Amino acid sequence: MKTEIADEKALAYAGEIIRSGGLVAFPTETVYGLGANAFDENAVASVFEAKGRPGDNPLIVHVSKVEDAEPLCYLTEEAKRLFAIFTPGPLTIIMKKKSVIPDCVTAGLDSVGIRIPGHKLARDFIAAAGVPIAAPSANTSTKVSPTTAQAVLEDMDGKIPLILDGGQCAVGIESTVLSLAGEVPEVLRPGAVTVEDLLAYLPRVRNHKGELKVSPSPGMKYKHYAPTCDCVMASSEESAKKRYDEETAAGRRAVILGNSAYHVGDRNFYDLGATPGDVAKNIFKALRDCEKNNDLIIVEEFSEEKLEFSIMNRLKKSTQGVLI
Ligand code: TXA
Ligand code: MG
């Protein structure tokens, strides 16, 4: 199959592909998604196949406006309020599902994640399709999530007919996954809507800190965001420089990723930008750019607060917990 990259002029075609059971990759403000008609079990099965994704890891469902979520799940007043405050935008809310959502979408769970993306092209695509869109990130399972159409092409070339190109994703890390399906509201995956942001409206909300094996979010137990080369986190500029010098002395190619103020002399440095927002926007693209021509990526350690906590959540997985 030939994979085409096209802009918003291809929206009507994208809608046709979805209604006939095919897959379309599309931009959102977080990362690119790999979309299928959420009501079509065969189309959903082909999403799992194209990604190589384990069948027990549920997909979230995207709608273009909150009214379209009503037939899909038991939408509480609390959920409606949160959608009104934080969306369209990078927040997914898990609620009890209605039976129209096939079990294969939710991997047999009785809950479903609903998201209303902030990127206009994403909402226009969902509206053009005329059905809710089940979509994970558009990467091969275990690899770094794609934040450009080119990154989607690297993983999906020949597997899907169309990638809608909406430029580089502005947020750059996946949506916050908030569960309202349990006893206590819980952030299962931190994102740009932080637990600090949610606390003002949901005083009992907490970040999930459980053991992976009892995780309520199946995706959390799998290897994730792994570059194809080695990747470690540096606790200081000194340890980054020391490791870099050892690697390059041994003939290995290395790069240091850090924010604009990180000082590593004249070593090979990839500037992630000045603010936490810049770092979030650029981090996945940086990992994908650097894995291609390096043996080792050394990345700065960030703080455990607000957006940096969400960035660290991804980087701990990319580095598989290796802190130097
Ligand atoms: O920003 C995003 O959320 C992107 C864009 C494309 O919208 N999508 C995305 O999907 O990141 P995915 O499949 O890569 O990550 C969804 C996460 C997974 O960790 C999955 O296990 C969890 O959400 N999840 C989905 N449905 C769930 C449910 N019913 N209960 C608990 N966790 C759920
Ligand atoms: Mg993903």
Coordinates of C-alpha atoms and ligand atoms in Angstrom, one line a residue:
M1 CA 0.0 0.0 0.0
K2 CA 1.3 3.5 -0.8
T3 CA 1.2 5.9 2.1
E4 CA 0.3 9.5 1.1
I5 CA 0.9 12.6 3.2
A6 CA -1.7 15.4 2.6
D7 CA -3.0 18.5 4.3
E8 CA -6.6 19.6 5.1
K9 CA -7.6 19.4 1.4
A10 CA -7.7 15.6 1.9
L11 CA -10.3 15.8 4.8
A12 CA -13.2 14.4 2.7
Y13 CA -11.0 11.6 1.5
A14 CA -9.9 10.9 5.0
G15 CA -13.5 10.6 6.1
E16 CA -14.2 8.1 3.3
I17 CA -11.3 6.0 4.3
I18 CA -12.5 5.8 7.9
R19 CA -16.1 5.0 6.9
S20 CA -14.9 2.2 4.6
G21 CA -12.9 0.6 7.5
G22 CA -9.4 2.0 6.8
L23 CA -6.9 3.8 9.0
V24 CA -5.8 7.5 8.8
A25 CA -3.0 9.1 10.9
F26 CA -3.9 12.6 12.0
P27 CA -2.3 15.4 13.9
T28 CA -3.4 16.4 17.4
E29 CA -1.9 19.0 19.7
T30 CA -0.2 16.3 21.7
V31 CA 1.1 13.6 19.3
Y32 CA -0.1 12.1 16.0
G33 CA -2.9 9.5 16.3
L34 CA -3.6 6.4 14.3
G35 CA -7.4 6.6 13.8
A36 CA -10.1 4.1 13.0
N37 CA -13.9 4.1 13.2
A38 CA -14.5 3.2 16.9
F39 CA -17.7 1.2 16.0
D40 CA -15.8 -1.0 13.4
E41 CA -14.2 -4.0 15.1
N42 CA -12.2 -5.0 12.0
A43 CA -10.8 -1.4 11.7
V44 CA -9.9 -1.4 15.4
A45 CA -8.2 -4.8 15.0
S46 CA -6.1 -3.3 12.2
V47 CA -4.9 -0.5 14.5
F48 CA -3.5 -3.1 16.9
E49 CA -1.9 -4.9 14.0
A50 CA -0.3 -1.8 12.4
K51 CA 1.3 -0.8 15.7
G52 CA 2.2 -4.3 16.9
R53 CA 0.2 -3.4 20.0
P54 CA -0.8 -6.0 22.6
G55 CA -4.5 -6.6 22.6
D56 CA -4.9 -5.9 26.3
N57 CA -4.0 -2.2 26.0
P58 CA -7.2 -0.2 25.4
L59 CA -7.6 2.7 22.9
I60 CA -9.0 6.1 23.7
V61 CA -11.9 7.4 21.7
H62 CA -11.8 10.9 20.1
V63 CA -14.9 13.1 19.5
S64 CA -15.1 16.6 18.1
K65 CA -17.5 18.0 20.7
V66 CA -18.7 16.9 24.1
E67 CA -22.3 16.1 23.0
D68 CA -20.9 13.3 20.8
A69 CA -19.6 11.6 24.0
E70 CA -23.1 11.2 25.5
P71 CA -24.0 8.1 23.5
L72 CA -20.6 6.5 24.3
C73 CA -20.2 6.7 28.0
Y74 CA -22.0 7.6 31.3
L75 CA -21.0 11.3 31.3
T76 CA -21.2 12.7 34.8
E77 CA -21.7 16.4 35.7
E78 CA -18.1 16.4 37.0
A79 CA -16.8 15.1 33.7
K80 CA -18.8 17.6 31.7
R81 CA -17.4 20.4 33.9
L82 CA -13.8 19.2 33.3
F83 CA -14.4 18.9 29.6
A84 CA -15.8 22.5 29.5
I85 CA -12.7 23.8 31.4
F86 CA -9.8 21.8 29.8
T87 CA -11.0 20.9 26.4
P88 CA -10.7 21.0 23.4
G89 CA -7.3 20.2 24.8
P90 CA -4.9 17.6 26.1
L91 CA -7.1 15.8 28.7
T92 CA -8.6 12.3 28.3
I93 CA -11.3 11.3 30.8
I94 CA -12.0 7.6 31.6
M95 CA -15.6 6.9 32.4
K96 CA -17.9 3.8 32.5
K97 CA -18.6 2.9 28.9
K98 CA -21.9 2.2 27.1
S99 CA -22.4 -1.0 25.1
V100 CA -22.0 0.7 21.7
I101 CA -18.3 0.8 22.2
P102 CA -17.0 -2.6 21.1
D103 CA -15.0 -4.5 23.8
C104 CA -11.9 -4.6 21.5
V105 CA -11.6 -0.8 21.8
T106 CA -11.4 -1.0 25.6
A107 CA -9.6 -4.4 25.8
G108 CA -12.6 -5.8 27.7
L109 CA -12.6 -3.0 30.4
D110 CA -16.0 -1.6 31.4
S111 CA -14.6 2.0 31.0
V112 CA -13.6 4.1 28.0
G113 CA -11.3 7.1 27.6
I114 CA -12.8 10.1 25.8
R115 CA -10.8 12.9 24.4
I116 CA -11.7 16.1 22.5
P117 CA -8.4 17.2 20.8
G118 CA -7.3 20.9 20.7
H119 CA -5.9 20.7 17.2
K120 CA -8.5 22.1 14.7
L121 CA -7.5 19.6 12.0
A122 CA -8.1 16.7 14.4
R123 CA -11.6 17.9 15.1
D124 CA -12.3 18.6 11.5
F125 CA -11.1 15.1 10.6
I126 CA -13.4 13.5 13.3
A127 CA -16.3 15.6 12.0
A128 CA -15.6 14.6 8.4
A129 CA -15.5 10.9 9.4
G130 CA -18.9 11.3 11.1
V131 CA -18.1 8.6 13.7
P132 CA -16.0 8.6 16.9
I133 CA -12.3 7.8 16.2
A134 CA -10.5 5.2 18.3
A135 CA -6.8 6.2 18.2
P136 CA -3.6 5.4 19.9
S137 CA -0.4 7.3 19.2
A138 CA 0.7 6.6 15.6
N139 CA 4.0 4.9 16.4
T140 CA 5.1 1.3 16.3
S141 CA 4.5 -0.1 19.8
T142 CA 7.5 0.5 22.2
K143 CA 8.9 3.3 20.0
V144 CA 8.9 7.1 20.6
S145 CA 5.5 8.7 19.9
P146 CA 5.4 10.8 16.6
T147 CA 5.1 14.6 16.7
T148 CA 5.5 15.2 13.0
A149 CA 4.0 13.6 9.8
Q150 CA 7.5 12.5 8.8
A151 CA 7.9 10.6 12.1
V152 CA 4.6 8.8 11.5
L153 CA 5.8 7.9 8.0
E154 CA 8.9 6.3 9.5
D155 CA 6.7 3.8 11.4
M156 CA 3.6 3.5 9.2
D157 CA 5.0 3.6 5.6
G158 CA 3.2 1.0 3.5
K159 CA 0.7 0.1 6.3
I160 CA -1.8 2.9 6.0
P161 CA -3.2 4.9 3.0
L162 CA -3.1 8.5 4.5
I163 CA -1.3 10.7 6.9
L164 CA -2.9 14.1 7.5
D165 CA -0.1 16.7 8.0
G166 CA -0.9 19.4 10.6
G167 CA 2.7 20.4 11.3
Q168 CA 4.7 19.7 14.5
C169 CA 2.5 19.0 17.5
A170 CA 2.4 22.0 19.9
V171 CA 2.2 20.2 23.2
G172 CA 4.4 17.2 22.2
I173 CA 3.6 14.7 24.9
E174 CA 0.4 12.6 25.1
S175 CA -2.7 13.8 26.9
T176 CA -3.3 13.6 30.6
V177 CA -5.3 10.4 31.3
L178 CA -7.7 11.1 34.2
S179 CA -9.8 8.3 35.5
L180 CA -13.2 9.2 37.0
A181 CA -14.2 5.5 36.9
G182 CA -12.8 4.5 40.3
E183 CA -13.4 5.6 43.8
V184 CA -10.9 8.5 43.8
P185 CA -10.2 10.6 40.7
E186 CA -6.7 9.6 39.6
V187 CA -4.3 10.7 36.9
L188 CA -3.1 7.5 35.3
R189 CA -0.8 9.3 32.8
P190 CA 0.5 12.8 33.5
G191 CA 0.4 15.3 30.6
A192 CA 0.1 19.0 30.0
V193 CA -3.0 19.3 32.1
T194 CA -1.2 18.6 35.4
V195 CA -2.5 17.3 38.7
E196 CA -1.8 20.8 40.1
D197 CA -4.1 22.2 37.4
L198 CA -6.8 19.7 38.2
L199 CA -6.6 20.2 42.0
A200 CA -8.5 23.5 41.8
Y201 CA -11.6 21.7 40.4
L202 CA -11.1 18.2 41.8
P203 CA -9.7 18.5 45.3
R204 CA -9.4 14.7 45.8
V205 CA -7.4 14.0 42.6
R206 CA -4.1 12.2 43.0
N207 CA -1.3 10.9 40.7
H208 CA -1.3 7.2 40.3
K209 CA 1.7 5.7 42.1
G210 CA 0.9 2.0 42.3
E211 CA 2.9 -1.0 41.3
L212 CA 2.9 -1.6 37.6
K213 CA 1.5 -5.1 38.0
V214 CA -1.7 -3.8 39.6
S215 CA -1.9 -0.8 37.3
P216 CA -5.4 0.2 36.3
S217 CA -4.1 1.5 33.0
P218 CA -2.8 -1.5 31.0
G219 CA -0.5 0.5 28.8
M220 CA 1.7 1.6 31.7
K221 CA 3.2 -1.9 32.1
Y222 CA 4.7 -2.0 28.6
K223 CA 8.1 -0.8 27.4
H224 CA 7.6 2.7 26.0
Y225 CA 9.2 5.6 24.4
A226 CA 12.4 3.6 23.7
P227 CA 14.9 5.1 21.3
T228 CA 16.6 2.6 19.0
C229 CA 20.0 3.5 20.6
D230 CA 21.1 3.5 24.3
C231 CA 19.6 6.3 26.4
V232 CA 20.5 7.4 29.9
M233 CA 19.5 10.3 32.2
A234 CA 22.1 12.6 33.8
S235 CA 21.6 13.9 37.3
S236 CA 24.0 16.8 36.7
E237 CA 25.8 18.6 33.9
E238 CA 29.0 17.1 35.3
S239 CA 27.8 13.5 35.0
A240 CA 26.5 14.2 31.5
K241 CA 29.9 15.6 30.4
K242 CA 31.8 12.7 32.1
R243 CA 29.8 10.0 30.5
Y244 CA 29.9 11.8 27.1
D245 CA 33.7 12.0 27.2
E246 CA 34.0 8.3 28.2
E247 CA 31.7 7.3 25.3
T248 CA 33.4 9.4 22.7
A249 CA 36.9 8.3 23.9
A250 CA 35.7 4.7 23.3
G251 CA 34.7 5.6 19.7
R252 CA 31.0 5.8 20.3
R253 CA 28.8 8.6 19.0
A254 CA 27.0 10.5 21.8
V255 CA 24.7 13.5 22.2
I256 CA 23.5 15.5 25.2
L257 CA 19.9 16.7 25.3
G258 CA 19.0 19.6 27.6
N259 CA 17.2 22.9 28.0
S260 CA 18.8 26.0 26.5
A261 CA 20.7 26.9 29.7
Y262 CA 22.4 23.5 30.0
H263 CA 26.2 24.0 29.8
V264 CA 28.2 21.2 28.3
G265 CA 31.0 23.1 26.5
D266 CA 31.6 22.3 22.9
R267 CA 30.2 18.7 23.1
N268 CA 27.5 17.5 20.7
F269 CA 24.4 19.2 22.2
Y270 CA 20.7 19.2 21.2
D271 CA 18.8 22.2 22.5
L272 CA 15.3 21.3 23.7
G273 CA 14.3 24.9 24.2
A274 CA 14.1 27.4 27.1
T275 CA 10.8 26.6 28.9
P276 CA 9.2 23.3 30.1
G277 CA 6.6 23.8 27.4
D278 CA 9.4 23.9 24.7
V279 CA 11.0 20.8 26.2
A280 CA 7.7 18.9 26.1
K281 CA 7.1 20.1 22.5
N282 CA 10.6 19.0 21.3
I283 CA 11.5 16.0 23.4
F284 CA 10.0 13.2 21.2
K285 CA 11.3 14.8 18.0
A286 CA 14.7 15.1 19.6
L287 CA 14.8 11.4 20.6
R288 CA 13.8 10.4 17.1
D289 CA 16.3 12.8 15.4
C290 CA 19.1 11.6 17.7
E291 CA 18.6 7.9 17.7
K292 CA 19.4 7.8 14.0
N293 CA 23.1 8.8 14.2
N294 CA 24.1 8.2 17.8
D295 CA 25.0 5.2 19.9
L296 CA 24.1 7.0 23.2
I297 CA 21.6 9.7 24.1
I298 CA 22.3 11.5 27.4
V299 CA 19.3 13.5 28.6
E300 CA 19.0 16.1 31.3
E301 CA 17.0 15.2 34.5
F302 CA 14.1 17.5 35.0
S303 CA 12.1 18.3 38.2
E304 CA 9.1 16.3 39.5
E305 CA 6.7 19.2 39.4
K306 CA 3.9 20.3 37.0
L307 CA 4.8 19.8 33.3
E308 CA 8.3 18.6 34.1
F309 CA 6.8 15.7 36.1
S310 CA 5.0 14.7 32.9
I311 CA 8.2 15.0 30.8
M312 CA 10.0 12.9 33.5
N313 CA 7.3 10.3 33.3
R314 CA 8.2 9.7 29.6
L315 CA 12.0 10.0 30.1
K316 CA 12.1 7.5 32.9
K317 CA 10.7 5.0 30.4
S318 CA 13.0 6.1 27.5
T319 CA 16.0 5.6 29.8
Q320 CA 14.5 2.5 31.4
G321 CA 15.2 4.1 34.8
V322 CA 19.0 4.5 34.2
L323 CA 20.2 7.6 36.0
I324 CA 23.9 8.5 36.0
Ligands
TXA1 O1 -2.6 12.4 23.4 C1 -3.1 11.3 23.3 O2 -3.7 10.8 24.3 C2 -2.8 10.5 22.0 C3 -3.5 11.2 20.9 C4 -3.4 10.5 19.6 O3 -4.8 11.5 21.2 N1 -3.2 9.2 22.2 C5 -2.6 8.3 22.9 O4 -3.1 7.0 22.9 O5 -1.6 8.5 23.6 P1 -2.3 5.7 23.5 O6 -3.1 4.5 23.1 O7 -0.9 5.7 23.0 O8 -2.3 5.9 25.0 C6 -3.6 5.8 25.8 C7 -3.3 5.4 27.2 C8 -2.7 4.0 27.3 O9 -1.7 4.0 28.3 C9 -3.9 3.1 27.7 O10 -3.5 2.0 28.4 C10 -4.7 4.1 28.5 O11 -4.5 5.4 27.9 N2 -6.2 3.8 28.5 C11 -7.0 3.8 27.5 N3 -8.2 3.4 27.8 C12 -8.2 3.2 29.1 C13 -9.2 2.7 30.1 N4 -10.4 2.5 29.8 N5 -8.8 2.6 31.4 C14 -7.5 2.8 31.7 N6 -6.5 3.2 30.9 C15 -6.9 3.4 29.6
MG2 MG 1.2 5.5 22.8

